[in-house]
CSV table of N, CA and C in Angstrom, one decimal:
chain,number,residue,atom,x,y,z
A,140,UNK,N,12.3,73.1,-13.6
A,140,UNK,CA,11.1,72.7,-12.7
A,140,UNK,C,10.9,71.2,-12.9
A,141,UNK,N,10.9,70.1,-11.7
A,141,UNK,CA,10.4,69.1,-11.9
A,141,UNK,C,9.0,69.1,-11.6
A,142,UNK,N,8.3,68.1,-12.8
A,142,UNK,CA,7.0,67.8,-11.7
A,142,UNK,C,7.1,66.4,-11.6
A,143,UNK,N,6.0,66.2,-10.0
A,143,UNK,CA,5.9,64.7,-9.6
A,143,UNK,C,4.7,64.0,-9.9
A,144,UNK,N,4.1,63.5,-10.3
A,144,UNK,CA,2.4,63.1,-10.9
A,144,UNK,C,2.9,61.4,-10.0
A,145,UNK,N,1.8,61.5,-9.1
A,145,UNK,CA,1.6,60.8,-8.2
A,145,UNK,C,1.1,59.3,-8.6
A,146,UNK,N,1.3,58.3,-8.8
A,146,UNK,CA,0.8,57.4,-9.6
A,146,UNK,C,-0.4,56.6,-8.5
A,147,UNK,N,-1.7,56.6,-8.7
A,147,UNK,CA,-2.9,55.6,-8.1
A,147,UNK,C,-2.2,54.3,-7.7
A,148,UNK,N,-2.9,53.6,-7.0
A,148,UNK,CA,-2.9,52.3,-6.6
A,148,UNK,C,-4.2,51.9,-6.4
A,149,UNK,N,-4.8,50.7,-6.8
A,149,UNK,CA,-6.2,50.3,-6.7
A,149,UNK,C,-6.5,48.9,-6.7
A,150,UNK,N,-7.3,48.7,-5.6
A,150,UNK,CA,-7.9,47.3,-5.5
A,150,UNK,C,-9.1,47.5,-6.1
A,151,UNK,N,-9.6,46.4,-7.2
A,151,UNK,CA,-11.3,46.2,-7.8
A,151,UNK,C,-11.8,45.4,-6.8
A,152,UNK,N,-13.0,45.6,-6.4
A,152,UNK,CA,-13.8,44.5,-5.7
A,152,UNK,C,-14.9,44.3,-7.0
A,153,UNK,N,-15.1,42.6,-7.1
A,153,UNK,CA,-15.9,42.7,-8.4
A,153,UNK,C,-17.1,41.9,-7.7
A,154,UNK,N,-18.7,42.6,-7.3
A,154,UNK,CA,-19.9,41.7,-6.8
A,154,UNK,C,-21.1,41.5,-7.8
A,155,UNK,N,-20.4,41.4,-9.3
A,155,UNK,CA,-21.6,41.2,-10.2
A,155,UNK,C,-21.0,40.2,-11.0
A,156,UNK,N,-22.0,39.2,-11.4
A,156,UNK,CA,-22.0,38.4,-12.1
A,156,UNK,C,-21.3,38.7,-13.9
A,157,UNK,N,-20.7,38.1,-14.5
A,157,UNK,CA,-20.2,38.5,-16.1
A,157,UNK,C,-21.4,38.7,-16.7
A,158,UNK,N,-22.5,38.1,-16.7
A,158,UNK,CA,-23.8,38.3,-17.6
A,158,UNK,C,-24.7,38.7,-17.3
A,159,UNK,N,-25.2,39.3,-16.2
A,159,UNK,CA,-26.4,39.8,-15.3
A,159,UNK,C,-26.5,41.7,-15.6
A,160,UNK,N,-25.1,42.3,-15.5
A,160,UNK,CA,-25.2,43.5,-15.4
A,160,UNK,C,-23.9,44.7,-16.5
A,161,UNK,N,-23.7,45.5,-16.2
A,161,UNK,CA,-22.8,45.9,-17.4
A,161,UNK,C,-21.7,45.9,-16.1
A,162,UNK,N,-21.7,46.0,-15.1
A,162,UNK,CA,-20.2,45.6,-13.7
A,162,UNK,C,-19.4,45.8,-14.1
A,163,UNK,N,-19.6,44.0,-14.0
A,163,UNK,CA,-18.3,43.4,-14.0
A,163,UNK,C,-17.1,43.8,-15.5
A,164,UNK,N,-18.0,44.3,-16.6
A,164,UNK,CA,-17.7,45.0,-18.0
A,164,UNK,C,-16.7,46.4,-17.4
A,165,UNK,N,-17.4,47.0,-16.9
A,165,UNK,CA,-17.1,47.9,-16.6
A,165,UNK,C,-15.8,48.3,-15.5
A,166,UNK,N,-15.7,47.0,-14.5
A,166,UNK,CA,-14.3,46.9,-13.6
A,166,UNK,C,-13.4,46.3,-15.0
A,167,UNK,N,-13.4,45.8,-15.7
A,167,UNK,CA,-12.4,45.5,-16.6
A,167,UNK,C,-12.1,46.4,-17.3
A,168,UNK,N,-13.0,47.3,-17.9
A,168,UNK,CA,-12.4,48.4,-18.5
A,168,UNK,C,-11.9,49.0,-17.2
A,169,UNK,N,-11.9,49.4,-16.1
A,169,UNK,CA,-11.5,50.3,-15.6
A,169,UNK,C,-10.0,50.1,-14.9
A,170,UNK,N,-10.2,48.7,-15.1
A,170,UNK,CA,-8.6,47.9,-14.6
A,170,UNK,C,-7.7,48.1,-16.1
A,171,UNK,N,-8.2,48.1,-16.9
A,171,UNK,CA,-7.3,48.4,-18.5
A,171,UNK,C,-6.6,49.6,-18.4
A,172,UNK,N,-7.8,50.5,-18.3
A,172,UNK,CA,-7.3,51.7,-18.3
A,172,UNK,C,-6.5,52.7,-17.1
A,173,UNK,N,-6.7,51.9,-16.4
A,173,UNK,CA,-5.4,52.1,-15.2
A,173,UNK,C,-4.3,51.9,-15.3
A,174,UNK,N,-4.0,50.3,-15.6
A,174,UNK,CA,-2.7,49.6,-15.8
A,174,UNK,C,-2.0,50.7,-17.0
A,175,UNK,N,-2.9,50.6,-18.4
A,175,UNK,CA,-2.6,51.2,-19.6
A,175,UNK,C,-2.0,53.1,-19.1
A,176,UNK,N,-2.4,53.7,-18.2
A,176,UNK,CA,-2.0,55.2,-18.3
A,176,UNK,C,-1.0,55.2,-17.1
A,177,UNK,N,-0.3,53.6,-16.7
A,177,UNK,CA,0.8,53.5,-15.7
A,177,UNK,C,0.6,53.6,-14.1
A,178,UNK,N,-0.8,53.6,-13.7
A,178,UNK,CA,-1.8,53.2,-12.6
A,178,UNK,C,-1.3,51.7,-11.9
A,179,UNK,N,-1.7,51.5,-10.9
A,179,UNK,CA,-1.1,49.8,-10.4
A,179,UNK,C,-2.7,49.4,-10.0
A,180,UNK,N,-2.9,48.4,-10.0
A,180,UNK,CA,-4.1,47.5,-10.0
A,180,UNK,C,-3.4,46.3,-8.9
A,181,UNK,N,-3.5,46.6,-8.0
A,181,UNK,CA,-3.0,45.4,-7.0
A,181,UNK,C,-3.2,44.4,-7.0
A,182,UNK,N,-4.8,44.0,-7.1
A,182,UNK,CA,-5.6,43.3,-7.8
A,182,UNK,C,-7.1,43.2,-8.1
A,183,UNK,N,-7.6,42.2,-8.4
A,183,UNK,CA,-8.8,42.3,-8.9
A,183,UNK,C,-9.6,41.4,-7.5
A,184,UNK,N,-10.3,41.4,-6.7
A,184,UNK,CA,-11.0,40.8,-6.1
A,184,UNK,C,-12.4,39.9,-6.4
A,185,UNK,N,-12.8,39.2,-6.5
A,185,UNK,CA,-14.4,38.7,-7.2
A,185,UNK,C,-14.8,38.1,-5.8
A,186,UNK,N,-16.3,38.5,-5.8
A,186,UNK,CA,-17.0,38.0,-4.7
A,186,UNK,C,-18.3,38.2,-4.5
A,187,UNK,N,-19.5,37.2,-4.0
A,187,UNK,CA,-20.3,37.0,-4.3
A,187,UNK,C,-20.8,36.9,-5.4
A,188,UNK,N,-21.3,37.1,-6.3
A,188,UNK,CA,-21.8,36.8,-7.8
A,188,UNK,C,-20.6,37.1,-8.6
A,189,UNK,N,-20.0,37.7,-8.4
A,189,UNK,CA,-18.9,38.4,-8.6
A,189,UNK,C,-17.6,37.4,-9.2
A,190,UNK,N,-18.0,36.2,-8.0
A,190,UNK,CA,-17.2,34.7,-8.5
A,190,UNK,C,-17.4,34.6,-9.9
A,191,UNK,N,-18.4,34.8,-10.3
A,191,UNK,CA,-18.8,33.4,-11.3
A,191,UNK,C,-18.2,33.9,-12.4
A,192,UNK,N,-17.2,35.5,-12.6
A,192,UNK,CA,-16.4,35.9,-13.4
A,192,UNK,C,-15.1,34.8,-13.8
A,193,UNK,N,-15.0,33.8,-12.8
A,193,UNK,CA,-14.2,33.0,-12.6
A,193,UNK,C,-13.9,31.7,-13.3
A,194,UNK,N,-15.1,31.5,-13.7
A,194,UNK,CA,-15.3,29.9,-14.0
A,194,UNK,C,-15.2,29.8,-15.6
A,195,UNK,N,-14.1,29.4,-15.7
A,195,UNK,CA,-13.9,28.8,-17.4
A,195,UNK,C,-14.8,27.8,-17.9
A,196,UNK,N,-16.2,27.4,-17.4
A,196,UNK,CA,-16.6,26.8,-17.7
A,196,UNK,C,-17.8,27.5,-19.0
A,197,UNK,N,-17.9,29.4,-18.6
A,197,UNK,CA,-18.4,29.7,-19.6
A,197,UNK,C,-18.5,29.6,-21.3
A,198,UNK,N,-19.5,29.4,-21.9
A,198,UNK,CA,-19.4,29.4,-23.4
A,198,UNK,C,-20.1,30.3,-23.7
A,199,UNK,N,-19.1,31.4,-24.2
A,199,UNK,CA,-19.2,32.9,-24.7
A,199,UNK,C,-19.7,32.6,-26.4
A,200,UNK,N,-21.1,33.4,-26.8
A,200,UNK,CA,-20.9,32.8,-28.7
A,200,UNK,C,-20.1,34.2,-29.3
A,201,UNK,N,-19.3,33.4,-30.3
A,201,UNK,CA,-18.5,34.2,-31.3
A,201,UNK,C,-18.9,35.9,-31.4
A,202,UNK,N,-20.3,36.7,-31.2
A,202,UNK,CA,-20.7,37.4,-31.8
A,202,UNK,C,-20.4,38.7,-30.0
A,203,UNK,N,-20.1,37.6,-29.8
A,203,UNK,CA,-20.3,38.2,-28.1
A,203,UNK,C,-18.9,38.6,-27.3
A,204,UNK,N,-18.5,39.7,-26.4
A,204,UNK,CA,-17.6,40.2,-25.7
A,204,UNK,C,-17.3,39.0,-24.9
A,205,UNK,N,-15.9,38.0,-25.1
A,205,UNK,CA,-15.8,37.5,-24.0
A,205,UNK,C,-14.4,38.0,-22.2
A,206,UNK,N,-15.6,38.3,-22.0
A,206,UNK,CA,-15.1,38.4,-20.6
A,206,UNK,C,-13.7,38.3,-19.6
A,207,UNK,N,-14.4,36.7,-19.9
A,207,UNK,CA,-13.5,35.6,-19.2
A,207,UNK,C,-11.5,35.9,-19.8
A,208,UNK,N,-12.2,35.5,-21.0
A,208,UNK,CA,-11.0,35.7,-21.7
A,208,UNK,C,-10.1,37.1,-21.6
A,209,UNK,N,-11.2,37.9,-21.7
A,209,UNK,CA,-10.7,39.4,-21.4
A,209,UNK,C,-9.4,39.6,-20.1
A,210,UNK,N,-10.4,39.0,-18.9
A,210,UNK,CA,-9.4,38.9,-17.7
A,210,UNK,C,-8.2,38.3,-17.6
A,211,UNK,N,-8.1,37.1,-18.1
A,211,UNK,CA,-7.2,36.5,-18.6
A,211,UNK,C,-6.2,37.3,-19.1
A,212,UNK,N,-6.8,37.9,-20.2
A,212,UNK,CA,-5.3,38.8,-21.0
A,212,UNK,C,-4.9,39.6,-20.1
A,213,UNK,N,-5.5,40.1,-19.4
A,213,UNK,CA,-5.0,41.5,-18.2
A,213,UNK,C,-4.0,41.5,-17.3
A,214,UNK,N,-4.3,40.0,-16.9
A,214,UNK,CA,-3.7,39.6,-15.7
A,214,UNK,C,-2.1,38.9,-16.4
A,215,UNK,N,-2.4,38.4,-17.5
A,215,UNK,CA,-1.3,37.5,-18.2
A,215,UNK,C,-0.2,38.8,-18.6
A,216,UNK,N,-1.0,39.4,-19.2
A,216,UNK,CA,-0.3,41.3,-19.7
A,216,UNK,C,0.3,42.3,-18.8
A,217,UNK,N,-0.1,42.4,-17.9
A,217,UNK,CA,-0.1,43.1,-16.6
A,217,UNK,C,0.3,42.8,-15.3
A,218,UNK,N,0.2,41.4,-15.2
A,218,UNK,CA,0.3,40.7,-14.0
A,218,UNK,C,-0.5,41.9,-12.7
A,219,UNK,N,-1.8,41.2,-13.2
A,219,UNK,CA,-2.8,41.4,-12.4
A,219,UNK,C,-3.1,40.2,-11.6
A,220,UNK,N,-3.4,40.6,-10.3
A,220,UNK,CA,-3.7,39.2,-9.7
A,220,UNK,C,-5.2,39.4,-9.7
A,221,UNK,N,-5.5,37.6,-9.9
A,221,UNK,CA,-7.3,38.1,-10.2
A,221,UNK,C,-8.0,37.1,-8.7
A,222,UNK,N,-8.1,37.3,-7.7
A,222,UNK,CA,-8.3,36.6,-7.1
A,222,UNK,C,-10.2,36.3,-6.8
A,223,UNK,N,-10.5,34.9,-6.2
A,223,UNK,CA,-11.7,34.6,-6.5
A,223,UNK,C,-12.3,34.0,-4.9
A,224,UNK,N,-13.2,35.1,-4.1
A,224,UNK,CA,-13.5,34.0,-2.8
A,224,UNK,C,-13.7,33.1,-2.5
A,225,UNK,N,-12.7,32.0,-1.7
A,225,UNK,CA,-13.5,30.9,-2.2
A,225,UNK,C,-14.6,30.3,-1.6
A,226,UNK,N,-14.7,30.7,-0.2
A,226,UNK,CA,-16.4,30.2,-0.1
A,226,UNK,C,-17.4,31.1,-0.7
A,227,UNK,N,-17.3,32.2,-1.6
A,227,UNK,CA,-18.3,32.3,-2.0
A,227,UNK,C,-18.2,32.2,-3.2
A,228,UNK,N,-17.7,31.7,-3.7
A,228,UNK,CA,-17.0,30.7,-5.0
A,228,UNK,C,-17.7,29.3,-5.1
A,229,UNK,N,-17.6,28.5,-4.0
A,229,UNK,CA,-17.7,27.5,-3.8
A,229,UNK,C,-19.5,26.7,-3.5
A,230,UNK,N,-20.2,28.3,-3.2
A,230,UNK,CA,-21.6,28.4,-3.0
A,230,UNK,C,-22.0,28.7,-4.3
A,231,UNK,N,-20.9,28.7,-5.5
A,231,UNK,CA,-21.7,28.9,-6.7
A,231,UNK,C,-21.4,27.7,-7.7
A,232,UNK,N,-20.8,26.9,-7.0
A,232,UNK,CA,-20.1,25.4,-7.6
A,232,UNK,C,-18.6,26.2,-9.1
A,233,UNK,N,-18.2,27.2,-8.3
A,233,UNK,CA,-16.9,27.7,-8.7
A,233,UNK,C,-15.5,26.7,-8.1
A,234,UNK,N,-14.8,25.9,-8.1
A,234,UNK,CA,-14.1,25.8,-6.9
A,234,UNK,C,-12.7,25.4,-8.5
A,235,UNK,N,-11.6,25.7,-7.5
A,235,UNK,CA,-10.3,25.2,-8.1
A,235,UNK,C,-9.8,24.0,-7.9
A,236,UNK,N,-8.6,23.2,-8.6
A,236,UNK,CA,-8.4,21.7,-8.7
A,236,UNK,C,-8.2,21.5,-7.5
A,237,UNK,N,-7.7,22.5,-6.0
A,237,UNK,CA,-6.9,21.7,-4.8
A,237,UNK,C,-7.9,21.5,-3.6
A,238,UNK,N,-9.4,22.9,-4.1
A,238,UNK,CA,-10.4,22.5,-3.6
A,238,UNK,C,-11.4,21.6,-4.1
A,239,UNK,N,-11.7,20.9,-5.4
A,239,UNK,CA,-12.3,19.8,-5.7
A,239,UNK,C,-11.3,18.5,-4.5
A,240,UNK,N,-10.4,18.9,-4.8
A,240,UNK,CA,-9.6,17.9,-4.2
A,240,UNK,C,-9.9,17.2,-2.7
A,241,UNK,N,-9.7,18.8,-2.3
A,241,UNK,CA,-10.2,18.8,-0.7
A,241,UNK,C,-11.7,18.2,-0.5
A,242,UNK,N,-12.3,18.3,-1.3
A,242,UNK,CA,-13.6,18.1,-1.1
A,242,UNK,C,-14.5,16.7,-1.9
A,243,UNK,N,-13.2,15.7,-2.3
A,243,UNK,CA,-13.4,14.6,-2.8
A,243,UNK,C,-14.3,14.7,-4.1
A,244,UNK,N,-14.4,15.7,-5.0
A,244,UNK,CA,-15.0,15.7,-6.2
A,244,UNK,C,-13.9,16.3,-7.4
A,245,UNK,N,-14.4,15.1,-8.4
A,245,UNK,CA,-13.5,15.3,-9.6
A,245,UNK,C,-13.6,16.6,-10.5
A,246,UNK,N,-14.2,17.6,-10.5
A,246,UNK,CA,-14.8,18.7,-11.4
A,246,UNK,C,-14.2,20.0,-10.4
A,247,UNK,N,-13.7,20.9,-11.5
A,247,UNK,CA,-13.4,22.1,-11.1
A,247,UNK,C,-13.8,23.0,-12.2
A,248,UNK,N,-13.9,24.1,-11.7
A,248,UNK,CA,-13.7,25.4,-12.9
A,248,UNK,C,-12.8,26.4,-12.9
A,249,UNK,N,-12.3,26.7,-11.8
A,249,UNK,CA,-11.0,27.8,-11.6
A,249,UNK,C,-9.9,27.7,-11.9
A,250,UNK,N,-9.4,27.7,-13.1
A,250,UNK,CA,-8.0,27.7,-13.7
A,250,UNK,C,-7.4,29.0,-13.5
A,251,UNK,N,-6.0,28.9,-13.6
A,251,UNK,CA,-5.0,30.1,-13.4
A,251,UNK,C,-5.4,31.0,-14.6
A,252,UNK,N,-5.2,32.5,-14.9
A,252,UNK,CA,-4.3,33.7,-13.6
A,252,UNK,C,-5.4,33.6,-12.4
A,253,UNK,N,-6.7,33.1,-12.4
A,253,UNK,CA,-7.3,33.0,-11.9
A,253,UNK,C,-7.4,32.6,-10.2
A,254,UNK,N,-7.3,32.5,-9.1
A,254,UNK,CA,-6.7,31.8,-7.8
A,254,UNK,C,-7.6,31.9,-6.6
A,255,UNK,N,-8.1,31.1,-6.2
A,255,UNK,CA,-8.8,30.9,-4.9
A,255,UNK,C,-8.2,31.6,-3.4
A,256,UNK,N,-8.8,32.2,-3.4
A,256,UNK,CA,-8.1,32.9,-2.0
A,256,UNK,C,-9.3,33.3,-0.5
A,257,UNK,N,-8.9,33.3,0.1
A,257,UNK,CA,-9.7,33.7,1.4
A,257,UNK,C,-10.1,35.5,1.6
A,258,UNK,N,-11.1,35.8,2.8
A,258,UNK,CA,-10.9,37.3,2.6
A,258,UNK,C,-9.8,37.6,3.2
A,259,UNK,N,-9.1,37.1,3.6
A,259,UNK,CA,-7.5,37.8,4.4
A,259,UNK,C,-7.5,38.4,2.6
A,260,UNK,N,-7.3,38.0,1.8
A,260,UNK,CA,-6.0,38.4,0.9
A,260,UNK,C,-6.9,39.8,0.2
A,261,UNK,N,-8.0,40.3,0.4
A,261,UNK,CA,-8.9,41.1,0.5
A,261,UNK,C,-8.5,42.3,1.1
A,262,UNK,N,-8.2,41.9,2.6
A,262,UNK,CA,-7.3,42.6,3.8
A,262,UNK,C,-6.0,43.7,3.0
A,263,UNK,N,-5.4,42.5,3.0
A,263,UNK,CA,-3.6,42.5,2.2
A,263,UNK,C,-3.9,43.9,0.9
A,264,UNK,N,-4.8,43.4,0.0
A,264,UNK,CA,-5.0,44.1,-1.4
A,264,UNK,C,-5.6,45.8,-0.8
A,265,UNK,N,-6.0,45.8,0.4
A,265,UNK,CA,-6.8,47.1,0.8
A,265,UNK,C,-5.3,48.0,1.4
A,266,UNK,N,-4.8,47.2,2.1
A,266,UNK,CA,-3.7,47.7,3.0
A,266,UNK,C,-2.8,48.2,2.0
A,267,UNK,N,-2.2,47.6,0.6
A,267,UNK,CA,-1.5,48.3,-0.1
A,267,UNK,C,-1.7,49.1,-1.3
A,268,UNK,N,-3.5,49.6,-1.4
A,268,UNK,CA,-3.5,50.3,-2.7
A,268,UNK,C,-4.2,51.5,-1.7
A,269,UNK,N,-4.1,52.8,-2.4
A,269,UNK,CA,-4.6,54.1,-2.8
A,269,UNK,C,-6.0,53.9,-2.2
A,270,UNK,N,-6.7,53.0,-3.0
A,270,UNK,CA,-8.1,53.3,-3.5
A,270,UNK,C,-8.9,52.1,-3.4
A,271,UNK,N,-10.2,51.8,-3.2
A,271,UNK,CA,-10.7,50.6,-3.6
A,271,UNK,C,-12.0,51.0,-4.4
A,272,UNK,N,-12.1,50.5,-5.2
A,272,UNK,CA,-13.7,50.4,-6.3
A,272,UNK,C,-14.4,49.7,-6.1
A,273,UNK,N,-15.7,49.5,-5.9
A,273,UNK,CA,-16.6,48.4,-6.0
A,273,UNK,C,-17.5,48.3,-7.4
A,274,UNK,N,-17.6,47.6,-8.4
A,274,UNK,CA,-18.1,47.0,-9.7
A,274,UNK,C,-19.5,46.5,-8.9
């Protein structure tokens, strides 16, 4: 007898801030434990408050869960894509090096696995997973 166990596919939409609520905590664990029991996480989406998961500008103290860092590992481990909207990124003074660029200011905060994208790629992440979550 074979059996088939069907494997999930899942887009996160993440609309809470890293510090405001237990969320954005909560899409991370839930993106861990997907990838970890062989699940696919297409990707991570951030949007609206949701950005500010984004910005390496945070200083997490020693005593405290860092986040940031956390996503980082996931995406680096897993090749998760973490993508970040960027106008509503950019309404939170989140922006990446090519949009400081674009926009004649020297300061950014969006470093890689991290990546600025539009809602098309929103689109894209819906069309090829299972399932979508909202955090």
């Amino acid at each position: 007898m074979v059996h088939c166990f069907s494997m999930s596919s899942f887009t996160l939409l993440v609309t809470s801030a890293p510090f405001s609520e237990q969320n954005a905590y909560s899409a991370y664990r839930f993106a861990l434990a997907a990838v970890e029991t062989k699940h696919t996480v297409e990707g991570v989406f951030f949007y609206q408050d949701g950005t500010l998961n984004g910005s390496s500008l945070q200083l997490i103290p020693s005593n405290e869960f860092d986040l940031y860092k956390a996503w980082k590992g996931l995406a680096d481990t897993y090749n998760v894509p973490l993508m970040v909207c960027v106008s509503a990124a950019s309404k939170r003074g989140i922006t990446s090096p090519e949009d400081a660029a674009e926009n004649d200011t020297e300061h950014y905060s969006l470093t890689p696995p991290f990546e600025s994208v539009g809602l098309g790629e929103l689109a894209v992440l819906l069309k090829n997973s299972d399932r979508l979550i909202q955090f």
